[in-house]
Coordinates of C-alpha atoms and ligand atoms in Angstrom, one line a residue:
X223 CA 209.1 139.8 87.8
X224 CA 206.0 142.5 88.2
X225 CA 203.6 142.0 90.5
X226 CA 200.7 144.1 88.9
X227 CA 202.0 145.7 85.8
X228 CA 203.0 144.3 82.2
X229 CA 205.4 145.7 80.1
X230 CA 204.8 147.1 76.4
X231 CA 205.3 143.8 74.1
X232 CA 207.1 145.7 71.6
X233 CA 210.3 147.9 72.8
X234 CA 213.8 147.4 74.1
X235 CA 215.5 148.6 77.3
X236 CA 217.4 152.1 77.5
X237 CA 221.0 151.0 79.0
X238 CA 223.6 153.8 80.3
X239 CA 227.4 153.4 79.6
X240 CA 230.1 155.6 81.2
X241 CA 226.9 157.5 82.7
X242 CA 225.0 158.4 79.2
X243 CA 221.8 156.7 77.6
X244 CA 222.3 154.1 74.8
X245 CA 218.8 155.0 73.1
X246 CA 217.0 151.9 71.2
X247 CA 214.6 153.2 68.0
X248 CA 212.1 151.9 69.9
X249 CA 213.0 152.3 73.7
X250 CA 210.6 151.4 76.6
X251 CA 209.5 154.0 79.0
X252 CA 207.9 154.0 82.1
X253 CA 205.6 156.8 83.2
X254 CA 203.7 158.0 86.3
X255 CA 201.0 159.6 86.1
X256 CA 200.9 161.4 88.9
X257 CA 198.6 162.6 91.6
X258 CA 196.3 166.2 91.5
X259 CA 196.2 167.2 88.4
X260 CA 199.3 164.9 87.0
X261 CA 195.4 163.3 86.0
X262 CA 195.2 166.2 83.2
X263 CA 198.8 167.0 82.3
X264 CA 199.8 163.6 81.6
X265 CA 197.5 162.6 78.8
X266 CA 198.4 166.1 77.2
X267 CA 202.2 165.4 77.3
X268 CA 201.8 161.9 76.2
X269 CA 200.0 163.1 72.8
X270 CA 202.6 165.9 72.1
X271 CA 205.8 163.4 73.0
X272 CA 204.0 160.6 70.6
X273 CA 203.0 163.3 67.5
X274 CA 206.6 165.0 67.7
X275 CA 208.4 161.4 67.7
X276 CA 205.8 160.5 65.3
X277 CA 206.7 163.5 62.6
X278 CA 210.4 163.9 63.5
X279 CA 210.8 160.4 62.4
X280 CA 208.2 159.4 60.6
X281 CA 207.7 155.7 62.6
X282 CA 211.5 155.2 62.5
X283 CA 211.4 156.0 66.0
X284 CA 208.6 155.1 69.0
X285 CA 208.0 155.5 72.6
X286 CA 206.7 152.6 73.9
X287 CA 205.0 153.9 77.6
X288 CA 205.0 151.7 80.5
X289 CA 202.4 153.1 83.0
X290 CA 203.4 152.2 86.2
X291 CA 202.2 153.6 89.9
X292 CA 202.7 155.9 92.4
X293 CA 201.2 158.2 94.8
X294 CA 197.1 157.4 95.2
X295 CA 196.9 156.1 92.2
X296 CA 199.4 152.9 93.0
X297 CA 197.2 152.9 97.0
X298 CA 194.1 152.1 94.1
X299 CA 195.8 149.5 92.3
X300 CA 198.3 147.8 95.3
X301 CA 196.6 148.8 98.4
X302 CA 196.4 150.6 101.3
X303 CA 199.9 152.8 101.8
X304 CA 201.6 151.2 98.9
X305 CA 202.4 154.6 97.4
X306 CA 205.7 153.6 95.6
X307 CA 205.3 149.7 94.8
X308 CA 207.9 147.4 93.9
X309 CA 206.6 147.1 90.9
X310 CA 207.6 150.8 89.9
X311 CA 211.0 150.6 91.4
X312 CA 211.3 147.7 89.3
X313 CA 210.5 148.8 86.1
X314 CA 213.1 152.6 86.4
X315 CA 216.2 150.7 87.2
X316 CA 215.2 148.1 84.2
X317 CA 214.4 150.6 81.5
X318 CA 216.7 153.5 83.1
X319 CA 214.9 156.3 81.7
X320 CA 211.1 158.0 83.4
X321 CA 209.1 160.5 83.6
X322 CA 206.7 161.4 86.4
X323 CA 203.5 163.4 87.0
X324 CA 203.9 165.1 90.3
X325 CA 202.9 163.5 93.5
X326 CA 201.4 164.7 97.3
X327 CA 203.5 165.1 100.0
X328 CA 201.5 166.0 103.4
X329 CA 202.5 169.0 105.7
X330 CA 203.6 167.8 109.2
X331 CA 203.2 164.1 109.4
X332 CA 202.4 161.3 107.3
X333 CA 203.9 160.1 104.8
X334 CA 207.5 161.4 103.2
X335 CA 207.9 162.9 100.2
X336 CA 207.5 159.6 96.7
X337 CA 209.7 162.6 95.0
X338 CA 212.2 162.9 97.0
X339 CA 212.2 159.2 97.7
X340 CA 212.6 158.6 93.9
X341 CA 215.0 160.4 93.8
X342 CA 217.4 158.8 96.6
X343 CA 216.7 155.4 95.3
X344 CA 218.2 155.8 91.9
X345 CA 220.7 158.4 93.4
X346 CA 219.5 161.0 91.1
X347 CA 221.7 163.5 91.9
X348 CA 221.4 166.0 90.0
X349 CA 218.0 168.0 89.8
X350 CA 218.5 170.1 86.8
X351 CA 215.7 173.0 86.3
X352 CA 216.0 175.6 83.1
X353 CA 214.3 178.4 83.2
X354 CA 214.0 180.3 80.1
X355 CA 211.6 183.0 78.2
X356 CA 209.4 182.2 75.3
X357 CA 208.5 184.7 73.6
X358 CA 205.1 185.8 73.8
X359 CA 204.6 184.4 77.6
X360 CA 203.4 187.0 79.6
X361 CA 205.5 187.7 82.9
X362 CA 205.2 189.9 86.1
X363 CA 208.8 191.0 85.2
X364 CA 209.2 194.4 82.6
X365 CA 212.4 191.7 80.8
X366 CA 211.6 188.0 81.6
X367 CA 214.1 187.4 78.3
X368 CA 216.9 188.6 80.2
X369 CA 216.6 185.1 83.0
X370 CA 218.2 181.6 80.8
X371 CA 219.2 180.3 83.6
X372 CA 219.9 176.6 84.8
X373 CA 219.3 175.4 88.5
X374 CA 221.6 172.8 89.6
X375 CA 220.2 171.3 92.3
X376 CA 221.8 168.9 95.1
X377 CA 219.1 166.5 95.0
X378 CA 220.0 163.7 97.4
X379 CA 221.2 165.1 100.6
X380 CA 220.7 168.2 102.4
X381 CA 217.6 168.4 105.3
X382 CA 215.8 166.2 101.9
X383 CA 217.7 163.4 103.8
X384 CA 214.6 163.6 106.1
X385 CA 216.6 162.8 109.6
X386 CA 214.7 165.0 111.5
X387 CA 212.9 163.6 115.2
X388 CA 209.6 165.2 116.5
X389 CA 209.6 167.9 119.3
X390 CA 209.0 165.5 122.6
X391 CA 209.9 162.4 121.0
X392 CA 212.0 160.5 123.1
X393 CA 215.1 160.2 120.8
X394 CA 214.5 163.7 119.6
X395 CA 214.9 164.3 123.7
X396 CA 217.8 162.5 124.3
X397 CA 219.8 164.0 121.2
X398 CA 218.9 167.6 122.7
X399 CA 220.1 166.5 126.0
X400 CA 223.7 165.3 124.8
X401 CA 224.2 168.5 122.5
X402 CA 223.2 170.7 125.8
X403 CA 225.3 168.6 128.5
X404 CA 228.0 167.1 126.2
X405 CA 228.6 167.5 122.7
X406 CA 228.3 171.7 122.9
X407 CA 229.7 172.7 125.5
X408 CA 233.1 170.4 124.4
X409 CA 232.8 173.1 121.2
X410 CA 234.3 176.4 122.7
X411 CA 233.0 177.7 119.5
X412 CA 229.6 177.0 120.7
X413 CA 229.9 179.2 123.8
X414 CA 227.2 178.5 126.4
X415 CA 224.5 178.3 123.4
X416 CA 221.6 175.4 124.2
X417 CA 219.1 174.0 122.4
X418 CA 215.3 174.7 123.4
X419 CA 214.2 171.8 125.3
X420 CA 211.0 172.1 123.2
X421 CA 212.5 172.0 120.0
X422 CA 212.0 169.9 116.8
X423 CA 215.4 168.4 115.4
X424 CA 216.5 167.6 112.2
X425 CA 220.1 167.3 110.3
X426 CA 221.7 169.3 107.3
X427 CA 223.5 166.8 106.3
X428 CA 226.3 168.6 103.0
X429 CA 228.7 166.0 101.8
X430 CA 232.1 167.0 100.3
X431 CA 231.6 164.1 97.6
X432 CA 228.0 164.9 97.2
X433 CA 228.7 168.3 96.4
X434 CA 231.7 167.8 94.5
X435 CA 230.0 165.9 91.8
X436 CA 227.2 168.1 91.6
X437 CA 229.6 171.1 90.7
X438 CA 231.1 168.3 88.3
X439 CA 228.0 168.1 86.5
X440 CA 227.1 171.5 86.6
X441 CA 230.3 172.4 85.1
X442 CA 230.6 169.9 82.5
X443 CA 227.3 171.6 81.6
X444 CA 228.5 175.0 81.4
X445 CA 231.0 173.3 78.7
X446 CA 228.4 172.6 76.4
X447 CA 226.8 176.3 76.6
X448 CA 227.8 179.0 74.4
X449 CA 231.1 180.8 75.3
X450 CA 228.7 184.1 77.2
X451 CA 226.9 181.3 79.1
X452 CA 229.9 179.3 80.2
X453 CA 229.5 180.5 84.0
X454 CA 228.8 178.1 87.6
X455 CA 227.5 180.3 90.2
X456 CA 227.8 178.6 93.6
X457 CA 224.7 179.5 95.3
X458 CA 225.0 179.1 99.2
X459 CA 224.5 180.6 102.6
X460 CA 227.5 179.9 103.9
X461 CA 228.0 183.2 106.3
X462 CA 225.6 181.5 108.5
X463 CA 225.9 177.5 108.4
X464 CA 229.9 177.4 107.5
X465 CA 230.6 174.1 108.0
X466 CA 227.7 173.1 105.3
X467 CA 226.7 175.1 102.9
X468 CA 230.3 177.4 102.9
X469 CA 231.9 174.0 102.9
X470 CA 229.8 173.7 99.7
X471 CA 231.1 177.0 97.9
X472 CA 234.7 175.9 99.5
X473 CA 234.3 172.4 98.0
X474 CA 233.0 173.8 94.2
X475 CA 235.9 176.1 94.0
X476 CA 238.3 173.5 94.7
X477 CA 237.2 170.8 92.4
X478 CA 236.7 173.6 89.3
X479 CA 240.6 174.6 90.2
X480 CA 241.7 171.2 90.7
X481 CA 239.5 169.0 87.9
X482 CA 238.7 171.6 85.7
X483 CA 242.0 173.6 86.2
X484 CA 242.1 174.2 82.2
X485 CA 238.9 175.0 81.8
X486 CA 238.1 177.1 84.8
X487 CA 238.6 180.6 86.3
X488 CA 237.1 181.5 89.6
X489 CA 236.0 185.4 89.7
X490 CA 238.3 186.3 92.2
X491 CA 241.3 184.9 90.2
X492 CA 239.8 186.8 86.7
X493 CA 240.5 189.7 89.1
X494 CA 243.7 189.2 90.1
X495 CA 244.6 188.7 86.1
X496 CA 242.6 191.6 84.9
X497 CA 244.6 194.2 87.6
X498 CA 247.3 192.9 86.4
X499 CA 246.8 193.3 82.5
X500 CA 245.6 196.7 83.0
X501 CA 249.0 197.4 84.7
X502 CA 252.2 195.0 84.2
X503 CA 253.4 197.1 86.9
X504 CA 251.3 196.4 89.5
X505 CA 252.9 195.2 93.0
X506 CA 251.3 192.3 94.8
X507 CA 249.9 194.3 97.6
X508 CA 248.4 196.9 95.2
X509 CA 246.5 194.1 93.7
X510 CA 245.5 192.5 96.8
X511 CA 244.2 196.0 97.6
X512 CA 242.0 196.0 94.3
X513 CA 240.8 192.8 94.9
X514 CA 239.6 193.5 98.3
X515 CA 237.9 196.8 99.0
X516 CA 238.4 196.5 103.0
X517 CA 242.0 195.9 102.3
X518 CA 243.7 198.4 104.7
X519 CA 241.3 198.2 107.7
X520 CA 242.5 194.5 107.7
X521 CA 245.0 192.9 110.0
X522 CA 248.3 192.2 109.1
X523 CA 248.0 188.8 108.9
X524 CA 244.7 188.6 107.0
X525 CA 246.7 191.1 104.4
X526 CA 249.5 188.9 104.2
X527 CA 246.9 186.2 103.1
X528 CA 245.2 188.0 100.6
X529 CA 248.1 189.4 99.5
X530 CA 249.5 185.3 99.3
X531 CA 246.5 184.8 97.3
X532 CA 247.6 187.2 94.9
X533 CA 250.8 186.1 94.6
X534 CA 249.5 181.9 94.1
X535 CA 247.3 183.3 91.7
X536 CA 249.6 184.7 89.3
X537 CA 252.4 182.2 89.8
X538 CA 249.9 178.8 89.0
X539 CA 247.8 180.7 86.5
X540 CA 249.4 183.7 84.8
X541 CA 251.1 181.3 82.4
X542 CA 247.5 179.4 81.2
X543 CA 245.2 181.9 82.1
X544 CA 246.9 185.3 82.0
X545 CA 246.6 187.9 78.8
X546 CA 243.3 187.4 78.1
X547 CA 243.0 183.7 78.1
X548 CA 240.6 183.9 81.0
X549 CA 237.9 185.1 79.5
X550 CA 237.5 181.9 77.5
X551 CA 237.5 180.3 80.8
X552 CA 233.8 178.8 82.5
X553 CA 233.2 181.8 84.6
X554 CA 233.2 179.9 88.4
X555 CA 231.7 182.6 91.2
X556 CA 229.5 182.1 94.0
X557 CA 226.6 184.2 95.8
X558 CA 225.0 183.9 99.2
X559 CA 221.6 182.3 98.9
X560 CA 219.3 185.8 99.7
X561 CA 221.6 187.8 97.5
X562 CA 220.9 185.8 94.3
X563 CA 216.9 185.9 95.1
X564 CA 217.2 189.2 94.1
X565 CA 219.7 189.2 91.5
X566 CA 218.1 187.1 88.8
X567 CA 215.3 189.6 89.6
X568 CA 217.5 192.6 89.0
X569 CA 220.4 191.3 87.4
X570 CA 219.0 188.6 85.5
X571 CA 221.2 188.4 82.8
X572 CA 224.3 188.2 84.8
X573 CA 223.7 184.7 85.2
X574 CA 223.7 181.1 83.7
X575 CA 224.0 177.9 85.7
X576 CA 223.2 178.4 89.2
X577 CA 225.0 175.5 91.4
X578 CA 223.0 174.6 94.8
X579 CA 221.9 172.2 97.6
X580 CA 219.0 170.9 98.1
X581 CA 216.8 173.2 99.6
X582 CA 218.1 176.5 98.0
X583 CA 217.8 175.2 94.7
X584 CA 213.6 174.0 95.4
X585 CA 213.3 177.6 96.8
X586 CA 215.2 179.1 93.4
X587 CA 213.7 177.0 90.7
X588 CA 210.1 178.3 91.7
X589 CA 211.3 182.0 91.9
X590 CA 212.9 181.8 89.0
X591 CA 210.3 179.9 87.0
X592 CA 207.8 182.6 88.3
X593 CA 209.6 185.2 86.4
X594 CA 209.8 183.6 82.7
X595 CA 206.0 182.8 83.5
X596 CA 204.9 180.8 86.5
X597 CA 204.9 177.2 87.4
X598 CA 203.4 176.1 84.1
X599 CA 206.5 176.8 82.4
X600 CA 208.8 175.0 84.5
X601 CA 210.2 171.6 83.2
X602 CA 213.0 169.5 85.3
X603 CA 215.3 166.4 85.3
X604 CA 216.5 164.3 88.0
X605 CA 219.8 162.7 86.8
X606 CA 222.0 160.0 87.9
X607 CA 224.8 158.4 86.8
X608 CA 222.6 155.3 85.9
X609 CA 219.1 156.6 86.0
X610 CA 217.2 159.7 84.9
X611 CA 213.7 160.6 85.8
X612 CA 212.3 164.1 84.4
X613 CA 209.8 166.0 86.3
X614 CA 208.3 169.4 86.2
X615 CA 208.9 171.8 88.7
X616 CA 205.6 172.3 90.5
X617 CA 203.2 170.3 92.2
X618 CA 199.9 168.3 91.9
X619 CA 198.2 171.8 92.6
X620 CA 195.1 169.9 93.7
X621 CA 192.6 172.9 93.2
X622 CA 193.0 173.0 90.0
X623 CA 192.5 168.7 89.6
X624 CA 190.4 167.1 87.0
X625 CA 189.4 170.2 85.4
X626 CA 191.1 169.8 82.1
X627 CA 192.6 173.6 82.9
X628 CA 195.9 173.4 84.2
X629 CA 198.9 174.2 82.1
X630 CA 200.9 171.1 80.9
X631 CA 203.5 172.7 79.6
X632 CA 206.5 172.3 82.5
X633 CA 205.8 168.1 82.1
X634 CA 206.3 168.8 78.8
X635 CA 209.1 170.8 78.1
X636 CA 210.3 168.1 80.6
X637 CA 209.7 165.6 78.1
X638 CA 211.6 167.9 75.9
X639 CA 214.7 167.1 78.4
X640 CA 214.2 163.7 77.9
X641 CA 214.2 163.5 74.3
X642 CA 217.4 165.7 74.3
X643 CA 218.7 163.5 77.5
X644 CA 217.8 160.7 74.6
X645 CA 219.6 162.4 71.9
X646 CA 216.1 162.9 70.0
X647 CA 216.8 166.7 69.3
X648 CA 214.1 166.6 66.4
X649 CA 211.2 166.0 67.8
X650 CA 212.6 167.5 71.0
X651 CA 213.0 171.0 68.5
X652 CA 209.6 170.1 67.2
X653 CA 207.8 170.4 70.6
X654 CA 209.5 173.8 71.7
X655 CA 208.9 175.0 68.0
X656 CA 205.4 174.3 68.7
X657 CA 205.3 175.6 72.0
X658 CA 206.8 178.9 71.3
X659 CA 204.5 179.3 68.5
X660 CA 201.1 178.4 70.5
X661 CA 202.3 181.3 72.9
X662 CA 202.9 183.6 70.9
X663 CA 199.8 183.3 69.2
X664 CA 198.3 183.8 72.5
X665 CA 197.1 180.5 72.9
X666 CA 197.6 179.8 76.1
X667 CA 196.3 177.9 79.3
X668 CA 194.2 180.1 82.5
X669 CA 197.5 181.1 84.4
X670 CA 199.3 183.1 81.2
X671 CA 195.8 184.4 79.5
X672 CA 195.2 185.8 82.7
X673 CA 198.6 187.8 82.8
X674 CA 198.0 188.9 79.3
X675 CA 197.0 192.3 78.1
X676 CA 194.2 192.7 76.6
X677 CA 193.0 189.2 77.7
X678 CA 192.9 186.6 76.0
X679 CA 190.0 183.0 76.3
X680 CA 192.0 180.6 78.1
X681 CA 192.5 177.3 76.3
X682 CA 191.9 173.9 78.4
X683 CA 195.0 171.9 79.3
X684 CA 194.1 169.1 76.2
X685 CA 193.6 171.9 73.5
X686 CA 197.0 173.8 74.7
X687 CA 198.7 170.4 73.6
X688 CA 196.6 170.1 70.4
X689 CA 197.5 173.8 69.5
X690 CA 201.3 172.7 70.6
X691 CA 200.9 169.9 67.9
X692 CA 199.2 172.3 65.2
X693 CA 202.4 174.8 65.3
X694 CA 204.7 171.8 64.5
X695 CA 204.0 173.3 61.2
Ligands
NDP940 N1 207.9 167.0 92.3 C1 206.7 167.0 92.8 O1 206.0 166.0 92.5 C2 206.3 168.1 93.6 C3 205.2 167.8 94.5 N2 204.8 168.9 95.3 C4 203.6 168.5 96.1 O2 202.5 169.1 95.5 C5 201.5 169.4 96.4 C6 200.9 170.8 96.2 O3 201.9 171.7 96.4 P1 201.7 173.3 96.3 O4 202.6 173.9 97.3 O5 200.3 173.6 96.2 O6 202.5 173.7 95.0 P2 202.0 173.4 93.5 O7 203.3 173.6 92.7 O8 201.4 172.1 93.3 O9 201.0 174.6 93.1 C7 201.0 175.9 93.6 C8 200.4 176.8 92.6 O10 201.3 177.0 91.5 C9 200.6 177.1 90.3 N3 200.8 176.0 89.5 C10 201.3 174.8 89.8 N4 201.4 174.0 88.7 C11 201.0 174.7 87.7 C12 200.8 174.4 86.3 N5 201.1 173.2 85.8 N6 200.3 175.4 85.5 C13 200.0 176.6 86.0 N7 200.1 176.9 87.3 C14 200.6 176.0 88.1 C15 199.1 177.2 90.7 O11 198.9 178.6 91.0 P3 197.4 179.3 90.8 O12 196.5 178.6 91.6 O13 197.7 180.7 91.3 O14 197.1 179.3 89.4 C16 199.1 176.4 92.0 O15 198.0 176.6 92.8 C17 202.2 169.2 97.8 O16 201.8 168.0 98.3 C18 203.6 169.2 97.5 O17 204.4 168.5 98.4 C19 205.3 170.1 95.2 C20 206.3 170.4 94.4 C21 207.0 169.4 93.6
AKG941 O1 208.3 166.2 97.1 C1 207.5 167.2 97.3 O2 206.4 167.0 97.7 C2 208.0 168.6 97.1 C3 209.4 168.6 96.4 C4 209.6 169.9 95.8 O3 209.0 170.9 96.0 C5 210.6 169.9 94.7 O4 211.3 169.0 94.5 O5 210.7 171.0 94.0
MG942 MG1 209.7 172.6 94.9

């Protein structure tokens, strides 16, 4: 069955029914290292996964690791351009569960991105990215406690599709010519707008069914969060590129209000509710007004729609969701993309789980980890309905390769996903009690001792996960 790789003797396979792990005591599975310095973090997350496994359940429980290849390390072992083998492709849909050191992805040309490849494969839809405070890590923010938020991430679709065709290359030409001569100017919409002759192409492709069961996930997360966390934000920029990303905000309100009727309450419609409860006596119009501050500069059509709005609102919803009830609803709002850059900065606590596509959400998840502490402290989880393979945030930040220096902890707090995506909350507890507990005592890798005041000797990427496995306690 492998080519190249053998499986651990001793284990069993992880299976998934109605899209959640069946978890073996002893499950099987497979890692990749990972390129740059995946060559340092990996061995560090390995030993804190096995010593918290190992203490939480005292050998009733094991991890049996499969190492399998990617990325230059698989080129070593397979050949020439065999970054994602067979082998390894193999071995995830077997044992259904993975985690991954990051891998290079070149600027320009070459090669596209093992990640994102991974990640279309197994139809990993779902990139989910927490970002939260420890206490003790230092930040360039005055209230880093203030960001616990969630990035939901689009992960299969999007311009990550990679249909894109190089400026001058003859297909690339051709599609330029029958947008200018044919396919534009048959949009009126379009006007006399052209494409540069020059120009590079590629496609946003934004799927109503793609999104729709990203919002599904996302909101069936916000379920399981505390009652002042229950909140979707769909993040988009859809005043620009309407027909994709504000079909995505269009298509996340409709399946919370459709599927999640019971559960949900978009903002707009908590507005509606509230004017009313504040005054019984409230005419349609007068809310409408309250709802929308350009109200009366409007035309009378566009008033007569808002003012509909009102009126569908309070008819469908009153009943279920009126007198208060709404505020046990999930919260369901949405931002424009550039607005919430700057809202988890200065509004941070505002917000829980942040709904986006593709490419937003890879821009968010670093900005947001950056505030609760940098890339170091940025796990992640790519999950399917049949597959899920946890990854950290950042990348193989080469510089800082083979050096024994870089901070481990995003792979393993995304090993901490995986034991809770496992149902291992023990030793998954045991990892974050002794991560919190290392920082706080200041022991920490180059990128937070540098941050901290006074500073403080920065430990090497092994010893941060022996201190991790000293503060088990
Ligand atoms: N999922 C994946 O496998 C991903 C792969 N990549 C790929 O990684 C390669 C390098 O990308 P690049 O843009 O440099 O981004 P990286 O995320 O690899 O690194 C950028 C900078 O972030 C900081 N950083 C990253 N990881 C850590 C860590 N574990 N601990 C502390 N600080 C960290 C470092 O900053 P400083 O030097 O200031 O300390 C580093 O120089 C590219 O080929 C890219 O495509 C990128 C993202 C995700
Ligand atoms: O695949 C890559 O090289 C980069 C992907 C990335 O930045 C991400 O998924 O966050
Ligand atoms: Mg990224």
């Amino acid at each position: 069955m492998y080519d190249k790789i053998t499986p651990p003797t001793t284990g069993e396979k992880i299976t998934f029914k109605n899209g959640e792990p069946v978890v073996p005591a002893n499950p099987i599975i497979p890692f990749i290292r990972g390129d740059g310095t995946g060559i340092d973090i990996w061995p560090a997350t390995e030993k804190v996964l096995d010593a918290a496994v190992a203490k939480a359940y005292k050998g009733t429980r094991k991890i049996s690791w499969f190492k399998v290849y990617a990325g230059d390390e698989a080129c070593d072992l397979y050949g020439t351009y065999q970054y994602l083998p067979q082998d390894t492709l193999t071995a995830i849909k077997e044992y259904g569960i993975a985690i991954k050191g990051p891998l290079t992805t070149p600027v320009g040309g070459g090669i596209r991105s093992l990640n994102v490849a991974l990640r279309q494969i197994f139809d990993l839809y779902a990139c989910v990215r927490p970002c939260r405070y420890y206490a003790g890590t230092p930040s360039p923010h005055k209230n880093p406690e203030k960001l616990d938020v969630i990035v939901y991430r689009e992960n299969t679709e999007d311009i990550y599709l990679g249909i894109e065709w190089k400026q001058g290359s003859e297909i690339g030409d051709r599609l330029i010519k029958i947008l200018n001569e044919e396919l534009i100017p048959a949009t009126p919409e379009h006007g006399k707008k052209q494409i540069p002759l020059d120009a590079g192409i590629g496609i946003k492709p934004i799927s109503k069914s793609g999104s729709q069961r990203l919002v599904r996930r996302a909101i069936k997360h916000a379920l399981t969060l505390p009652k002042n966390k229950q909140q979707v934000t769909l993040v988009h920029k859809g005043n620009i590129m309407k027909y994709t990303e504000g079909a995505f905000r269009d298509w996340g309100y409709e399946l919370a209000t459709t599927e999640f009727r019971q559960e949900c309450v978009t903002e707009r419609e908590s507005w509606i509710l509230g004017n009313k409860e504040k005054n019984a006596n409230l005419s349609l119009e007068e809310n409408a007004r309250m709802i929308d501050p350009g109200f009366d500069a409007l035309t009378p059509e566009k008033k007569a729609q808002i003012v509909k709005e009102v009126e569908t609102v309070l008819n469908d919803i009153w009943a279920s969701h009126g007198n208060g009830k709404w505020k046990e609803k999930i919260m369901v709002n949405d931002r424009i993309a550039d607005s919430i850059f700057q809202q988890i900065q200065t509004r941070p606590d505002e917000y829980s789980i942040l709904a986006t596509m593709n490419l937003n959400g890879d821009y968010l998840s670093d900005a947001a980890a950056a505030i609760v502490g940098g890339l170091g402290m940025g796990p992640g989880a790519n999950i399917g309905d049949s597959c899920a393979v946890f990854e950290a945030t950042h990348g193989t930040a080469p510089k800082h390769a083979g050096l024994d220096k870089i901070n481990p902890g995003s792979v393993i707090l995304s090993g901490v996903m995986m034991l809770e995506f496992m149902g291992w909350q023990e030793a998954a507890d045991l990892v974050k009690k002794g991560l919190s507990a290392a920082i706080a005592n200041g022991q920490v890798t180059y990128d937070l001792a540098r941050m901290i005041e006074p500073p403080v000797e920065p430990l090497k990427c092994s010893e941060f996960a022996d201190a991790i496995i000293k503060y088990f306690g």
